[in-house]
Structures are given as C-alpha cells and as structure tokens.
mmCIF file of C-alpha atoms in Angstrom:
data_model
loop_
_atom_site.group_PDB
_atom_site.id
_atom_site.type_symbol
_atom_site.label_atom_id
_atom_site.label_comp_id
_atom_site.label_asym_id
_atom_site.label_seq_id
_atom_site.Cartn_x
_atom_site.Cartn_y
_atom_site.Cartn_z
ATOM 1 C CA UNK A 1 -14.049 7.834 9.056
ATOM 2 C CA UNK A 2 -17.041 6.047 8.273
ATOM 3 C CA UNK A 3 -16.980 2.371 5.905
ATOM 4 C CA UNK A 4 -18.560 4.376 2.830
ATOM 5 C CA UNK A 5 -15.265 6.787 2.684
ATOM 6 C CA UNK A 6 -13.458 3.953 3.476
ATOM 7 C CA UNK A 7 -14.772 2.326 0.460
ATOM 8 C CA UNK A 8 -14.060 4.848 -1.793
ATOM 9 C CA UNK A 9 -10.437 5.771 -1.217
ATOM 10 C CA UNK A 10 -10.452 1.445 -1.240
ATOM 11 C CA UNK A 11 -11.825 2.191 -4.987
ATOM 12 C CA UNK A 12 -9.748 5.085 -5.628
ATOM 13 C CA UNK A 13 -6.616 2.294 -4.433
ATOM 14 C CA UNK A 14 -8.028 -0.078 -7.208
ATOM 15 C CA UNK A 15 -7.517 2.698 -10.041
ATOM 16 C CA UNK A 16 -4.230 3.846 -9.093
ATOM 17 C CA UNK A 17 -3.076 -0.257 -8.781
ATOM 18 C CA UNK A 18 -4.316 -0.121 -12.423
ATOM 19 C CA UNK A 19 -1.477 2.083 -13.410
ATOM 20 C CA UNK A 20 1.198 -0.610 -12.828
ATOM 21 C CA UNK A 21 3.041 -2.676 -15.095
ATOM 22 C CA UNK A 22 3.505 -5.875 -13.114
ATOM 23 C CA UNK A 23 1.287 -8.134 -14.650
ATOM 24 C CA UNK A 24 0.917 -10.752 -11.755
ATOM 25 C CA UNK A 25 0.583 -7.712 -8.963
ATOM 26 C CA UNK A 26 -0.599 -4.395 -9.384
ATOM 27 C CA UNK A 27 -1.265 -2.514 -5.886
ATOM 28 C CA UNK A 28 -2.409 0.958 -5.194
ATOM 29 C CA UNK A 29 -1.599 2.699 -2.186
ATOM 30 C CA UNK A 30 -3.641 6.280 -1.222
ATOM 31 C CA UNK A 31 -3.084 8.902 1.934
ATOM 32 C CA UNK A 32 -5.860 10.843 2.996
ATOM 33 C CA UNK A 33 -5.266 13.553 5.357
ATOM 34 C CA UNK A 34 -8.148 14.115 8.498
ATOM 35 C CA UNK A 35 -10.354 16.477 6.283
ATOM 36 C CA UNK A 36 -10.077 13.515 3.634
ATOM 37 C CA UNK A 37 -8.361 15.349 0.937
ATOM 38 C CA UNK A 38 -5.878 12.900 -1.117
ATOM 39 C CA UNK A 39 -2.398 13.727 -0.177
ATOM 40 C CA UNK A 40 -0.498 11.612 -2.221
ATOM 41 C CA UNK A 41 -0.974 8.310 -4.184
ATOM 42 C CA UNK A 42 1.278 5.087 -5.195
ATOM 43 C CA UNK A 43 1.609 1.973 -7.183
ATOM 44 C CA UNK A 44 4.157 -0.640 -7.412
ATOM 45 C CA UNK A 45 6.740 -0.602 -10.074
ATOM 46 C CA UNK A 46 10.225 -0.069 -10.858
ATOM 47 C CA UNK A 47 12.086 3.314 -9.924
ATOM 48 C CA UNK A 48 11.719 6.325 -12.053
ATOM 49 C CA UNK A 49 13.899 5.840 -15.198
ATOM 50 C CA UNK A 50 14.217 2.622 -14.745
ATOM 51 C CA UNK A 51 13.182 0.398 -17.601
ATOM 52 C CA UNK A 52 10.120 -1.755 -17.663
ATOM 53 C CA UNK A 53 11.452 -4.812 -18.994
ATOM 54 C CA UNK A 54 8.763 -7.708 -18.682
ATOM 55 C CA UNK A 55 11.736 -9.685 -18.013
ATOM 56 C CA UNK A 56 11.912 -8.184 -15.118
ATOM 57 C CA UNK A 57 8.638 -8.891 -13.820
ATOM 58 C CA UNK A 58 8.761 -12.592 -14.848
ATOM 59 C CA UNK A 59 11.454 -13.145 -12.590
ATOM 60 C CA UNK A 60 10.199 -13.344 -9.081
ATOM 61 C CA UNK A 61 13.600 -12.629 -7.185
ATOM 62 C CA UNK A 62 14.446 -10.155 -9.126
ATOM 63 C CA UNK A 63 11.144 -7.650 -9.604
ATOM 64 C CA UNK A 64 11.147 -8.311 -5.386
ATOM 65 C CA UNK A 65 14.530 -6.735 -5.455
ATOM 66 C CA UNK A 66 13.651 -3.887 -7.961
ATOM 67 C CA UNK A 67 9.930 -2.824 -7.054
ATOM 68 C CA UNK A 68 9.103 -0.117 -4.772
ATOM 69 C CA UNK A 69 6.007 -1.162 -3.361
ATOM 70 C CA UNK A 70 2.673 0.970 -3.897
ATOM 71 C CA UNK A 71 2.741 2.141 0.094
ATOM 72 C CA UNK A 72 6.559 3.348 -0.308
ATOM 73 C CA UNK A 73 5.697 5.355 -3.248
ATOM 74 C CA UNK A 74 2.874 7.089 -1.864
ATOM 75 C CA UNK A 75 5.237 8.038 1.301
ATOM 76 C CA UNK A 76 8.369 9.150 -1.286
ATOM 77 C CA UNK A 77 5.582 11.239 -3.421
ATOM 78 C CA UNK A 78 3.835 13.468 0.285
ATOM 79 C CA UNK A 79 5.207 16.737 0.038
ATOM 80 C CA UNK A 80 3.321 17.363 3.631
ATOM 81 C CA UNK A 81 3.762 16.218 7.132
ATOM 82 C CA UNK A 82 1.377 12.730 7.880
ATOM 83 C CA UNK A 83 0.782 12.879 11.477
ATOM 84 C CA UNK A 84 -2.770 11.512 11.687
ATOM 85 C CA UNK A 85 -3.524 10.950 8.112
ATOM 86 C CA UNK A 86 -4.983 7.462 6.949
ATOM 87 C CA UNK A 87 -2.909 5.032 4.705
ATOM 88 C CA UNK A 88 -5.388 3.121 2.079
ATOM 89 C CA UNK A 89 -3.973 -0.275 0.175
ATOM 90 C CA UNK A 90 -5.182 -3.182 -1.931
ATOM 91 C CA UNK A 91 -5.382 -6.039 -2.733
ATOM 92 C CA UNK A 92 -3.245 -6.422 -0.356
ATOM 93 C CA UNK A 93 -2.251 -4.749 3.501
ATOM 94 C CA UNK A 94 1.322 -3.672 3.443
ATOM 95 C CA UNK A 95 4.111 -5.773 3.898
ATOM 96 C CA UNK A 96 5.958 -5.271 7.584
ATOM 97 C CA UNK A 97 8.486 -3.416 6.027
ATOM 98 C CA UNK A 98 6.240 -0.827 4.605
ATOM 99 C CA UNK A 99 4.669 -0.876 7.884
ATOM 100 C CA UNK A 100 7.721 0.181 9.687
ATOM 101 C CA UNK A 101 7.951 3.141 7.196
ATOM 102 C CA UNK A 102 4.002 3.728 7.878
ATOM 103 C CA UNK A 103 4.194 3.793 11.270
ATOM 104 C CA UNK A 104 7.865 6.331 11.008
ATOM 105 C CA UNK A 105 6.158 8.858 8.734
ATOM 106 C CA UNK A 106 3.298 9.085 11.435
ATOM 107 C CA UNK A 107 0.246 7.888 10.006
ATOM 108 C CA UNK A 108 -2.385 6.644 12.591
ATOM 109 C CA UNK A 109 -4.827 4.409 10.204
ATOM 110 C CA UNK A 110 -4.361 1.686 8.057
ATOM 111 C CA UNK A 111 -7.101 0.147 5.941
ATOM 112 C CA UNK A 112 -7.445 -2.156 3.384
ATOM 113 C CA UNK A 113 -9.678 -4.952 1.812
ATOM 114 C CA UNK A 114 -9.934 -8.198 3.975
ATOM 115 C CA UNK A 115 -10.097 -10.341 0.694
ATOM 116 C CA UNK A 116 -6.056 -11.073 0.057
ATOM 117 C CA UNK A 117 -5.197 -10.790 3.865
ATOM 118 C CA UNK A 118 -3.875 -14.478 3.832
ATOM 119 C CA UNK A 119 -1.892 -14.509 0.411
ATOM 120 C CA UNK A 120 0.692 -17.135 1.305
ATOM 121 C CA UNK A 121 3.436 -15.396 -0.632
ATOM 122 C CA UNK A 122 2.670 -12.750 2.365
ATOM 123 C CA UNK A 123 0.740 -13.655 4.944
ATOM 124 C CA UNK A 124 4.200 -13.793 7.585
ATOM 125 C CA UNK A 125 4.876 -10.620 6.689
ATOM 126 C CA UNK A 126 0.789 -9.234 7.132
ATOM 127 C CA UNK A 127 1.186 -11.312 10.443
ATOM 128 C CA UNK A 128 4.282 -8.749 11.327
ATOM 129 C CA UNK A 129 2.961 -5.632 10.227
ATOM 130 C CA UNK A 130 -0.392 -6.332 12.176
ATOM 131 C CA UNK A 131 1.636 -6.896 15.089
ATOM 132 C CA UNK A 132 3.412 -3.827 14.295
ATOM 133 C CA UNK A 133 0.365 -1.933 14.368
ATOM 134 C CA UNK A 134 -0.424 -2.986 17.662
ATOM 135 C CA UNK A 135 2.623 -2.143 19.394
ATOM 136 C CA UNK A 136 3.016 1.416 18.020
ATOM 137 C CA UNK A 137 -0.883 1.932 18.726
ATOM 138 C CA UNK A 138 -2.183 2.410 15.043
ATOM 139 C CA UNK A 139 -5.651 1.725 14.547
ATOM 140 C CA UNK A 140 -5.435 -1.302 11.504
ATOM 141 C CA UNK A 141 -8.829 -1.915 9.780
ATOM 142 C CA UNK A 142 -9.529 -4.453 7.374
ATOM 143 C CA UNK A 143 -12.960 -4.294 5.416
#
C-alpha cells in the first residue's frame, strides 16, 4: 500500500481515537482488508456496559486493568477472517500483548505514526512487539 493510503486510514485512526473517554489516552485502531475496504474499527475504553466512571480513568492501575485497548477491540468487532489484512494504530504502535493477538488473528501489516514510538510508559513493551513482528515475519511500518 502506498504512504498516501497509509496516511489516511492513520487519519481515519485519529477520528475513531476521538471516540474514547479516557482523557489522558485516546487510541484508534483500524483493519483494512487487501482491496482497502475498512473491516472493522476500535478505540480504547471500558467493556460494553461497563460504566464510564472518570474515577476510573484517574486511577492509572486500575483503567490498565479495565481498558480494552483500541487494537483488541478492532479484532473482537471483525466478523471476517484477517489473513493478510493491514492493522492501523495511533498515537501509539500496539503494546506486545496486542501484538501477540495481531500476529494470532493473521494480519501481515502493522502501521502506525513514528511520533509516540518511545513513550516511556511503553516503549519496553513497543520494543517486544517489534521484536514480535520480526520473528513471526510481519511487515511493521512506522511513518
């Protein structure tokens, strides 16, 4: 796929983070099948029926507990197989446990911005999934 599509699902990422109700991070994930037609989107927040207490979200330890992150949602919410398809996230690249799940469901491309890639809340964790990438052959692009 060439950097302008890349862009745009990148832009597509920033409306969808819009939609969540953490106020410190809000991250939208997008999958894009080979033809790119949107196959399912995410953000981060709590689980469905679950209430959105700000309290919540204040408290580091436990919104990390509670929030499914934007990449896990857009996996849950595919109602299609995702060999081959393209995984789009940001601010931030997925953690290394959404990159396990990435790499399970068969996606073969992972892109997102370049600008947060060394957040120090996650940068082991980037480190991980990177490595990750490499060792189960998916192509990892940061822009």
């Amino acid at each position: 796929m060439s950097d302008k599509w890349d862009r745009r699902f990148l832009d597509l990422c920033i409306l969808v983070s819009s939609w969540s109700k953490d106020p410190s991070t809000k991250v939208g994930s997008c999958i894009v099948d080979v033809s790119r037609r949107v196959i399912s989107l995410g953000y981060n927040g709590f689980a469905r029926s679950v209430r959105d207490d700000p309290a919540r979200y204040d408290n580091r330890e436990v919104k990390y507990q509670m929030v499914v992150h934007a990449e896990r949602n857009a996996l849950l919410f595919a109602r299609q197989p995702l060999e081959g398809c393209t995984i789009y996230t940001t601010p931030i690249p997925p953690c290394a446990a959404c990159a396990a799940m990435i790499i399970q469901s068969g996606i073969t491309r992972v892109v997102s911005y370049r600008k947060d890639v060394r957040n120090p809340r996650w940068i082991d964790s980037f480190v991980l999934a990177e490595e990750m990438y490499r060792e189960a052959d998916i192509e990892y692009s940061l822009i």
